[in-house]
Short mmCIF file of C-alpha atoms and ligand atoms in Angstrom, two decimals:
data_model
loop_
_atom_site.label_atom_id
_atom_site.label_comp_id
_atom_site.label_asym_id
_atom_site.label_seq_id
_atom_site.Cartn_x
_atom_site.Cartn_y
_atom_site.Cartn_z
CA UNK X 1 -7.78 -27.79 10.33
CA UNK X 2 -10.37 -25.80 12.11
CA UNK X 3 -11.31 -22.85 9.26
CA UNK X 4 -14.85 -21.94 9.02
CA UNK X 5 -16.53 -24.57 6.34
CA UNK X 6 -16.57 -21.51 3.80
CA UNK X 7 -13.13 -21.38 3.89
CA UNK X 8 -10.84 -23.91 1.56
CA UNK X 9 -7.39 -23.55 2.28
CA UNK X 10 -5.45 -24.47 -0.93
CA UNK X 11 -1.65 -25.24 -0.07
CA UNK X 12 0.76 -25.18 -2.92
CA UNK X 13 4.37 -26.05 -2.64
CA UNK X 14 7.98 -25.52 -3.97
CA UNK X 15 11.01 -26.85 -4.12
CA UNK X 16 13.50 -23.73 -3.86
CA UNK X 17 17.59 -24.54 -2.47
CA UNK X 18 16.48 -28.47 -1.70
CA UNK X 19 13.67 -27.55 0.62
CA UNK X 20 10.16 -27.97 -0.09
CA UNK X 21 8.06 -24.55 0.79
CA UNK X 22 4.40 -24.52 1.09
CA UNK X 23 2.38 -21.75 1.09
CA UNK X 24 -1.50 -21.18 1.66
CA UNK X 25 -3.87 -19.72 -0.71
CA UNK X 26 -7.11 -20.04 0.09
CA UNK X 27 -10.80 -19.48 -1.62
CA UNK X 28 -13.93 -18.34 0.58
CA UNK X 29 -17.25 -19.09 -0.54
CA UNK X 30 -19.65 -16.00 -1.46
CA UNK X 31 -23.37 -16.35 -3.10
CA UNK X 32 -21.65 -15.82 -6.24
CA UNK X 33 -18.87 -17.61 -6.49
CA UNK X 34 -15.38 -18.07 -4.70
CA UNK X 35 -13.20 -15.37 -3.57
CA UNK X 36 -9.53 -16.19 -3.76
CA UNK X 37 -7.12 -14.82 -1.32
CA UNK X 38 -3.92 -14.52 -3.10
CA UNK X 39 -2.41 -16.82 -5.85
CA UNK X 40 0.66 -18.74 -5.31
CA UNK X 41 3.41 -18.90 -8.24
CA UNK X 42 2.69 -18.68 -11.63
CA UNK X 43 4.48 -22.66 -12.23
CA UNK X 44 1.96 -23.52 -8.83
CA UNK X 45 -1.35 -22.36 -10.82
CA UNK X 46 -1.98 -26.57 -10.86
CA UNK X 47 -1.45 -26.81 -7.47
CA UNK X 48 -3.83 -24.32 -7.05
CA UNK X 49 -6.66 -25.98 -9.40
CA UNK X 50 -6.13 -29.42 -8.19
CA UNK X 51 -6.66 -28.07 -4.68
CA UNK X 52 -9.88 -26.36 -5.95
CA UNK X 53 -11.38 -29.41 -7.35
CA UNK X 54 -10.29 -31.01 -4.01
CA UNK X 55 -12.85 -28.73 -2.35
CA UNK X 56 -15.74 -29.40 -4.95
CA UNK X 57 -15.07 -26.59 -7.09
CA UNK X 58 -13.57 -25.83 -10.67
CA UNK X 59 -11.29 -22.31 -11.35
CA UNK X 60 -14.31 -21.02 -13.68
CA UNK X 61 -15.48 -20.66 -9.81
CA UNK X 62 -13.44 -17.93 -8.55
CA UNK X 63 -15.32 -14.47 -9.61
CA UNK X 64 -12.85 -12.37 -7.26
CA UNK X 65 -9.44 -12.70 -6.68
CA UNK X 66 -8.29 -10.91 -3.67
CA UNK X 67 -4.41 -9.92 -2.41
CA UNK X 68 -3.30 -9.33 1.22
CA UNK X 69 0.00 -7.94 -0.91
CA UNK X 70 1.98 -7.72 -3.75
CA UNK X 71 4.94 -10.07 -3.16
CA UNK X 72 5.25 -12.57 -6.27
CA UNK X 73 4.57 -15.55 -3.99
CA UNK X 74 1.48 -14.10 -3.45
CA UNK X 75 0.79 -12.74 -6.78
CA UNK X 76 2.55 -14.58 -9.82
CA UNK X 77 -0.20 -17.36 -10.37
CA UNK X 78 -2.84 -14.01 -10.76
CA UNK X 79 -2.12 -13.53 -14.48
CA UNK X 80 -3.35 -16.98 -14.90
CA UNK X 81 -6.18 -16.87 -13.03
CA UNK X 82 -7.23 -13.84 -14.40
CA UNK X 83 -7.20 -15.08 -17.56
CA UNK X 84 -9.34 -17.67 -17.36
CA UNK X 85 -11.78 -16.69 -14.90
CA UNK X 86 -12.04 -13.03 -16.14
CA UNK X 87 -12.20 -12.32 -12.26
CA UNK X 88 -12.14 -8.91 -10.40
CA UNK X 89 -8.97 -7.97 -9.28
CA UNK X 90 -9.24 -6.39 -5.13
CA UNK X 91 -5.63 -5.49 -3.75
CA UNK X 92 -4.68 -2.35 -1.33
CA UNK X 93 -3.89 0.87 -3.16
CA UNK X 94 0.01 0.49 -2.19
CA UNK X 95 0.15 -3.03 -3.64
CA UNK X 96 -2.19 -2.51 -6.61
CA UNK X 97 0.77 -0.39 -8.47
CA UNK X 98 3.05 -2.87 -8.32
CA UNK X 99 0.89 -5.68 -9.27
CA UNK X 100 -0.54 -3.62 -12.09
CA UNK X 101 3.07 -3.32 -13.13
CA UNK X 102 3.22 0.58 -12.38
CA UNK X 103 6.08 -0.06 -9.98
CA UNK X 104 8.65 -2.98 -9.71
CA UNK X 105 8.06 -5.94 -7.48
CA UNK X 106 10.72 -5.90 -4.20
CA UNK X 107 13.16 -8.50 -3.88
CA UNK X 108 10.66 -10.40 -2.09
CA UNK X 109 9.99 -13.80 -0.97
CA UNK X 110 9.88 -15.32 -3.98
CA UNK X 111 13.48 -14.18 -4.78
CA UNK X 112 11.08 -13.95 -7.93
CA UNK X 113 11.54 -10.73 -10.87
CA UNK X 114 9.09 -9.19 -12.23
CA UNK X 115 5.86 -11.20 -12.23
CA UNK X 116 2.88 -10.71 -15.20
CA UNK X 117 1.58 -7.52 -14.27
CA UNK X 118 -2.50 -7.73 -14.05
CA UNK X 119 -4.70 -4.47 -13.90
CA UNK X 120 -6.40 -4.36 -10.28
CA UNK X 121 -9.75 -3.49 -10.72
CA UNK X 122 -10.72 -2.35 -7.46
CA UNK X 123 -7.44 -0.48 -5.02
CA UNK X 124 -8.56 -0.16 -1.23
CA UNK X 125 -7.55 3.15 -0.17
CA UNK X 126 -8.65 1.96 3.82
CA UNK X 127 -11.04 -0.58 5.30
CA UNK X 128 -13.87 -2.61 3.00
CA UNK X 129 -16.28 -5.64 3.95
CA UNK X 130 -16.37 -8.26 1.81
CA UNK X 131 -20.13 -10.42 2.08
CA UNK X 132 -19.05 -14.14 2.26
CA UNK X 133 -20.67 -17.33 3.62
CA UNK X 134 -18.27 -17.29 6.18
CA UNK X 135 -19.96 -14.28 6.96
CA UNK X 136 -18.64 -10.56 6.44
CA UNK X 137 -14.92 -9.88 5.94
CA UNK X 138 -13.57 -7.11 6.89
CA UNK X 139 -10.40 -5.96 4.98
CA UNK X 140 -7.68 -4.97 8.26
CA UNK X 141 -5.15 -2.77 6.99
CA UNK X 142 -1.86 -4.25 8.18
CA UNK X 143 1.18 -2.24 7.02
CA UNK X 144 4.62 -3.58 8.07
CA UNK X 145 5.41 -6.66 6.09
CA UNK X 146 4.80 -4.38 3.24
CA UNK X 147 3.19 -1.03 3.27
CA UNK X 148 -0.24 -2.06 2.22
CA UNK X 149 -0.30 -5.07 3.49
CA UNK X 150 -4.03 -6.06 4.61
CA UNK X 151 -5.52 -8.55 6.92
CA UNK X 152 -9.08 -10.58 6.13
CA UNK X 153 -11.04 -10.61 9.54
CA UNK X 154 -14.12 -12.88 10.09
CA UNK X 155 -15.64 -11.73 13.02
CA UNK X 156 -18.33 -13.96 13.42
CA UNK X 157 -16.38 -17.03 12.80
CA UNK X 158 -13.12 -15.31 14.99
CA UNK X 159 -11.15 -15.83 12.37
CA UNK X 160 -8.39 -14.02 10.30
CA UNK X 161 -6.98 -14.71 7.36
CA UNK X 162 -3.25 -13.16 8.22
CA UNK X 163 -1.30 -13.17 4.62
CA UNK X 164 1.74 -12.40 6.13
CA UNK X 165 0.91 -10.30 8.87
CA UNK X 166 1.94 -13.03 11.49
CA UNK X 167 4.01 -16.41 10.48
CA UNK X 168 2.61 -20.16 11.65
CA UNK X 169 5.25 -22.97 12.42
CA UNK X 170 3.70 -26.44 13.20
CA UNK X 171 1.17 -25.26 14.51
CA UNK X 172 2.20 -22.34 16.81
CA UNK X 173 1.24 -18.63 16.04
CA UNK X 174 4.34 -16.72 15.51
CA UNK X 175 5.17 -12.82 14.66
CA UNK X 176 6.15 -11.60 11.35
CA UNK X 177 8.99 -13.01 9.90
CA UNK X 178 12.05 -10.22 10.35
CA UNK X 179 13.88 -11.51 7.06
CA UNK X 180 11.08 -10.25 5.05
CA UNK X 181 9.26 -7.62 6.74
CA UNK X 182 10.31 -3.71 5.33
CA UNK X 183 9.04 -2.09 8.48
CA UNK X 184 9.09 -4.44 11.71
CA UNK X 185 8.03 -1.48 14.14
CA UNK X 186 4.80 -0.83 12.28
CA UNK X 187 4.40 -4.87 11.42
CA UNK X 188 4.46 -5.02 15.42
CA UNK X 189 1.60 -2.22 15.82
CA UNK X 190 -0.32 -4.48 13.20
CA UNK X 191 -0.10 -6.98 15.21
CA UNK X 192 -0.88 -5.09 18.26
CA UNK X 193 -4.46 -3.95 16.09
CA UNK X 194 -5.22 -7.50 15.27
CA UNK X 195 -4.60 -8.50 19.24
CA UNK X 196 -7.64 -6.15 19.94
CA UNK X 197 -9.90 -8.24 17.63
CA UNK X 198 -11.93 -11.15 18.73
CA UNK X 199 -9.64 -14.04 16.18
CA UNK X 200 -9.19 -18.14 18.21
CA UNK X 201 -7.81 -19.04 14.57
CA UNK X 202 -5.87 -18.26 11.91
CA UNK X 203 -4.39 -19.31 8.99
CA UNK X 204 -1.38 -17.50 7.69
CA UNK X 205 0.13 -17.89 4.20
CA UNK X 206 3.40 -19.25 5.46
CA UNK X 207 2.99 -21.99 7.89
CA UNK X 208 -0.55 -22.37 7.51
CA UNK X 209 -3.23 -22.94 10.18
CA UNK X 210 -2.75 -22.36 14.02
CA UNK X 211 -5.84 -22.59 16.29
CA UNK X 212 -4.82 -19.15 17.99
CA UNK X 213 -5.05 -15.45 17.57
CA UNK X 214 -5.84 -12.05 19.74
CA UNK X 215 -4.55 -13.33 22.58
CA UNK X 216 -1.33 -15.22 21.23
CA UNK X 217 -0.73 -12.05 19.15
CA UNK X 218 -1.04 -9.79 22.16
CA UNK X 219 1.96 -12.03 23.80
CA UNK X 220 3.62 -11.68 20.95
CA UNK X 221 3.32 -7.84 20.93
CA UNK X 222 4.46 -8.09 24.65
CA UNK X 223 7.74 -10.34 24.07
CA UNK X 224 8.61 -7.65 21.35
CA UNK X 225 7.64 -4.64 23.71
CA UNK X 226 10.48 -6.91 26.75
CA UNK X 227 13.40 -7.25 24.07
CA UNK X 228 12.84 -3.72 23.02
CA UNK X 229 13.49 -2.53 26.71
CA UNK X 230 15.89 -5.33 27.40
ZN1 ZN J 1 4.65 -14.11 1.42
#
């Protein structure tokens, strides 16, 4: 899997209806400590510290935890991590009252209820840089999936962490997934701003890595823009 070498992708899986689903956390390296880009379930928070000391590192690592939502697959493992790692909490403004508990969790992913609520320390009202030693990453508001849904963009290494932005399948690059996605129109225009970037990879929280981006996304946008006319 071709992430930058900053990057540690930390897969986590469920059994849900006799399938196994796996879903990608991942932690970025920073001078001071990891950053960790959304948390799986709260019953995957082993997964997610077995995958850690995979990578060389221990939870007490992680000093910021970071959403690209608040869906529970994304967020019920936070309460946990929180908790031991005292970390700062980073999620968009949108998402930050429902993780904080403010407002109730959608019938999401997860098909989960109400996950721990955990106080977000810092709520991005628009863009932000975070300094990592994959170099800076830049938070890409990407509204559709969820209203404040946001994007991680590493310029210098072309690469994007997606949350759910756009979907991966063995492989392949693939738009955002219509069965959960509130508004597809403006998950479509996301798409459409992340085609404009300079990404060759991704990795995307459902279906993991695909060496592709702008230019797959800007097809992507295109094939949407022909069915819409068809
Ligand atoms: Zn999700």
């Amino acid at each position: 899997m071709n992430v930058p070498d900053a990057v540690h992708p930390l897969p986590v899986e469920l059994e849900s209806d006799g399938e196994t689903r796996r879903f990608w956390p991942c932690a970025v390296e920073t001078d001071r400590g990891l950053v960790l880009v959304d948390a799986g379930f709260a019953h995957t928070a082993d997964q997610l510290e077995a995958g850690l000391a995979e990578a060389g590192f221990d939870l007490s690592d992680v000093h910021l935890a970071f959403l690209t939502h608040q869906d529970g697959d994304h967020v019920g493992g936070l309460a946990h991590v929180v908790s031991e790692t005292g970390a700062v909490v980073v999620a968009s403004e949108r998402a930050a009252r429902v993780v904080d508990g403010s407002e109730p969790p959608r019938g999401s992913d997860s098909g989960d209820d109400r996950y721990e609520p955990v106080a977000v320390d810092v709520a991005l009202g628009g863009e932000a840089t975070l300094d990592t030693r994959a170099g800076p990453a830049r938070v890409v508001p990407t509204p559709g999936h969820t209203p404040g849904h946001v994007s991680l963009y590493f310029e210098a290494a072309s690469f994007l962490l997606a949350g759910d932005a756009v979907t991966a399948a063995d492989g392949e690059l693939n738009g955002p997934d219509p069965t959960f996605t509130e508004e597809m129109d403006e998950a479509l225009a996301s798409v459409r701003t992340l085609s404009e970037l300079d990404i060759s990879r991704t990795l995307c929280y459902h279906g993991g890595f695909a060496a592709a981006g702008s230019d797959r996304m800007a097809a992507i946008v295109a094939d949407a823009d022909a069915d819409i006319r068809r």
